[in-house]
């Protein structure tokens, strides 16, 4: 096979693996919190919670990227 095709397939596999890991991590966060994150951010306009959730998302993304890249 062509080296670029192999690289493309590996990239797709890593993207899918990373998205699944990210989804599992975020669903764990949603289950652990005692309140509705969606309601707090959208309806109650809780900016602090939005910043915290954004930081958690960035942290998960950094951890997943480090795990995938080795």
N, C-alpha and C. Protein backbone atom coordinates (compact mmCIF):
# COMPACT_ATOMS: atom_id res chain seq x y z
N UNK A 1 0.83 -1.19 0.00
CA UNK A 1 0.00 0.00 0.00
C UNK A 1 0.87 1.25 0.00
N UNK A 2 0.28 2.30 -0.44
CA UNK A 2 0.97 3.58 -0.45
C UNK A 2 1.13 4.11 0.98
N UNK A 3 2.25 4.72 1.26
CA UNK A 3 2.54 5.20 2.61
C UNK A 3 1.54 6.27 3.05
N UNK A 4 1.10 7.11 2.11
CA UNK A 4 0.14 8.15 2.46
C UNK A 4 -1.23 7.57 2.80
N UNK A 5 -1.61 6.51 2.15
CA UNK A 5 -2.89 5.86 2.44
C UNK A 5 -2.84 5.22 3.83
N UNK A 6 -1.74 4.59 4.16
CA UNK A 6 -1.58 3.99 5.50
C UNK A 6 -1.63 5.08 6.56
N UNK A 7 -0.97 6.19 6.32
CA UNK A 7 -0.98 7.31 7.25
C UNK A 7 -2.40 7.87 7.41
N UNK A 8 -3.13 7.96 6.32
CA UNK A 8 -4.51 8.46 6.36
C UNK A 8 -5.40 7.53 7.20
N UNK A 9 -5.28 6.24 7.00
CA UNK A 9 -6.09 5.27 7.75
C UNK A 9 -5.73 5.33 9.23
N UNK A 10 -4.45 5.43 9.55
CA UNK A 10 -4.04 5.55 10.94
C UNK A 10 -4.61 6.82 11.58
N UNK A 11 -4.61 7.91 10.84
CA UNK A 11 -5.16 9.16 11.35
C UNK A 11 -6.64 9.03 11.64
N UNK A 12 -7.38 8.40 10.75
CA UNK A 12 -8.81 8.20 10.96
C UNK A 12 -9.06 7.33 12.19
N UNK A 13 -8.28 6.29 12.36
CA UNK A 13 -8.43 5.42 13.53
C UNK A 13 -8.15 6.19 14.81
N UNK A 14 -7.10 7.02 14.81
CA UNK A 14 -6.78 7.82 15.99
C UNK A 14 -7.86 8.85 16.29
N UNK A 15 -8.42 9.45 15.26
CA UNK A 15 -9.49 10.43 15.46
C UNK A 15 -10.71 9.76 16.08
N UNK A 16 -11.09 8.62 15.56
CA UNK A 16 -12.25 7.90 16.08
C UNK A 16 -11.99 7.46 17.52
N UNK A 17 -10.81 6.94 17.79
CA UNK A 17 -10.46 6.52 19.15
C UNK A 17 -10.48 7.71 20.11
N UNK A 18 -9.92 8.82 19.68
CA UNK A 18 -9.90 10.01 20.52
C UNK A 18 -11.29 10.55 20.80
N UNK A 19 -12.15 10.57 19.79
CA UNK A 19 -13.52 11.06 19.98
C UNK A 19 -14.31 10.15 20.92
N UNK A 20 -14.10 8.85 20.81
CA UNK A 20 -14.79 7.92 21.72
C UNK A 20 -14.31 8.14 23.14
N UNK A 21 -12.99 8.27 23.33
CA UNK A 21 -12.45 8.51 24.67
C UNK A 21 -12.96 9.84 25.23
N UNK A 22 -13.02 10.86 24.39
CA UNK A 22 -13.52 12.16 24.82
C UNK A 22 -14.99 12.07 25.21
N UNK A 23 -15.79 11.38 24.42
CA UNK A 23 -17.21 11.22 24.74
C UNK A 23 -17.43 10.47 26.04
N UNK A 24 -16.65 9.42 26.26
CA UNK A 24 -16.77 8.67 27.52
C UNK A 24 -16.37 9.54 28.70
N UNK A 25 -15.29 10.28 28.56
CA UNK A 25 -14.85 11.16 29.65
C UNK A 25 -15.87 12.23 29.97
N UNK A 26 -16.44 12.84 28.94
CA UNK A 26 -17.43 13.89 29.18
C UNK A 26 -18.72 13.32 29.76
N UNK A 27 -19.12 12.13 29.34
CA UNK A 27 -20.33 11.53 29.91
C UNK A 27 -20.12 11.16 31.38
N UNK A 28 -18.90 10.78 31.75
CA UNK A 28 -18.60 10.52 33.16
C UNK A 28 -18.74 11.82 33.96
N UNK A 29 -18.24 12.91 33.41
CA UNK A 29 -18.36 14.21 34.09
C UNK A 29 -19.83 14.57 34.28
N UNK A 30 -20.65 14.35 33.26
CA UNK A 30 -22.08 14.66 33.37
C UNK A 30 -22.77 13.81 34.42
N UNK A 31 -22.37 12.55 34.54
CA UNK A 31 -22.98 11.65 35.53
C UNK A 31 -22.56 11.99 36.95
N UNK A 32 -21.33 12.47 37.12
CA UNK A 32 -20.79 12.74 38.45
C UNK A 32 -21.37 14.03 39.05
N UNK A 33 -21.64 15.02 38.20
CA UNK A 33 -22.14 16.29 38.73
C UNK A 33 -23.57 16.12 39.24
N UNK A 34 -23.88 16.74 40.40
CA UNK A 34 -25.21 16.57 40.99
C UNK A 34 -26.28 17.48 40.38
N UNK A 35 -25.93 18.25 39.36
CA UNK A 35 -26.88 19.17 38.74
C UNK A 35 -26.78 19.05 37.23
N UNK A 36 -27.71 19.67 36.53
CA UNK A 36 -27.71 19.64 35.08
C UNK A 36 -26.75 20.71 34.55
N UNK A 37 -25.70 20.29 33.90
CA UNK A 37 -24.73 21.22 33.35
C UNK A 37 -25.39 22.08 32.28
N UNK A 38 -26.19 21.47 31.45
CA UNK A 38 -26.87 22.20 30.37
C UNK A 38 -27.76 23.28 30.92
N UNK A 39 -28.57 22.96 31.94
CA UNK A 39 -29.48 23.94 32.52
C UNK A 39 -28.70 25.08 33.16
N UNK A 40 -27.65 24.76 33.89
CA UNK A 40 -26.87 25.78 34.58
C UNK A 40 -26.23 26.76 33.59
N UNK A 41 -25.71 26.26 32.49
CA UNK A 41 -25.02 27.13 31.54
C UNK A 41 -26.01 27.88 30.65
N UNK A 42 -27.00 27.18 30.09
CA UNK A 42 -27.91 27.81 29.14
C UNK A 42 -28.97 28.67 29.81
N UNK A 43 -29.67 28.13 30.79
CA UNK A 43 -30.80 28.85 31.38
C UNK A 43 -30.37 29.81 32.48
N UNK A 44 -29.47 29.36 33.35
CA UNK A 44 -29.07 30.20 34.49
C UNK A 44 -27.88 31.11 34.17
N UNK A 45 -27.33 30.99 32.96
CA UNK A 45 -26.21 31.82 32.52
C UNK A 45 -25.03 31.77 33.50
N UNK A 46 -24.68 30.57 33.95
CA UNK A 46 -23.59 30.39 34.90
C UNK A 46 -22.25 30.40 34.15
N UNK A 47 -21.63 31.57 34.09
CA UNK A 47 -20.39 31.74 33.33
C UNK A 47 -19.25 30.97 33.97
N UNK A 48 -19.19 30.95 35.29
CA UNK A 48 -18.11 30.23 35.98
C UNK A 48 -18.13 28.74 35.64
N UNK A 49 -19.32 28.15 35.61
CA UNK A 49 -19.41 26.74 35.25
C UNK A 49 -19.00 26.52 33.81
N UNK A 50 -19.35 27.44 32.93
CA UNK A 50 -18.93 27.34 31.53
C UNK A 50 -17.41 27.35 31.39
N UNK A 51 -16.77 28.21 32.17
CA UNK A 51 -15.30 28.26 32.14
C UNK A 51 -14.70 26.97 32.68
N UNK A 52 -15.26 26.45 33.76
CA UNK A 52 -14.76 25.19 34.34
C UNK A 52 -14.94 24.03 33.37
N UNK A 53 -16.10 23.93 32.75
CA UNK A 53 -16.35 22.85 31.78
C UNK A 53 -15.41 23.00 30.58
N UNK A 54 -15.18 24.23 30.14
CA UNK A 54 -14.23 24.46 29.05
C UNK A 54 -12.83 23.99 29.40
N UNK A 55 -12.41 24.27 30.64
CA UNK A 55 -11.09 23.81 31.10
C UNK A 55 -11.02 22.29 31.18
N UNK A 56 -12.10 21.68 31.61
CA UNK A 56 -12.14 20.21 31.68
C UNK A 56 -12.05 19.62 30.27
N UNK A 57 -12.75 20.23 29.33
CA UNK A 57 -12.70 19.75 27.94
C UNK A 57 -11.27 19.88 27.39
N UNK A 58 -10.63 21.01 27.63
CA UNK A 58 -9.24 21.18 27.17
C UNK A 58 -8.31 20.17 27.84
N UNK A 59 -8.50 19.94 29.12
CA UNK A 59 -7.69 18.95 29.83
C UNK A 59 -7.85 17.57 29.26
N UNK A 60 -9.09 17.17 28.99
CA UNK A 60 -9.34 15.85 28.38
C UNK A 60 -8.67 15.77 27.01
N UNK A 61 -8.78 16.84 26.23
CA UNK A 61 -8.20 16.84 24.89
C UNK A 61 -6.67 16.71 24.95
N UNK A 62 -6.04 17.39 25.90
CA UNK A 62 -4.59 17.30 26.04
C UNK A 62 -4.17 15.90 26.45
N UNK A 63 -4.90 15.30 27.38
CA UNK A 63 -4.58 13.94 27.85
C UNK A 63 -4.76 12.93 26.72
N UNK A 64 -5.86 13.05 25.97
CA UNK A 64 -6.11 12.12 24.87
C UNK A 64 -5.05 12.28 23.78
N UNK A 65 -4.68 13.53 23.47
CA UNK A 65 -3.65 13.76 22.44
C UNK A 65 -2.30 13.18 22.88
N UNK A 66 -1.96 13.33 24.15
CA UNK A 66 -0.70 12.78 24.64
C UNK A 66 -0.72 11.26 24.61
N UNK A 67 -1.86 10.67 24.95
CA UNK A 67 -1.95 9.20 24.94
C UNK A 67 -1.87 8.65 23.52
N UNK A 68 -2.47 9.35 22.56
CA UNK A 68 -2.46 8.87 21.19
C UNK A 68 -1.08 9.04 20.57
N UNK A 69 -0.43 10.17 20.85
CA UNK A 69 0.86 10.42 20.20
C UNK A 69 2.00 9.61 20.83
N UNK A 70 1.77 9.09 22.00
CA UNK A 70 2.76 8.20 22.61
C UNK A 70 3.63 8.91 23.50
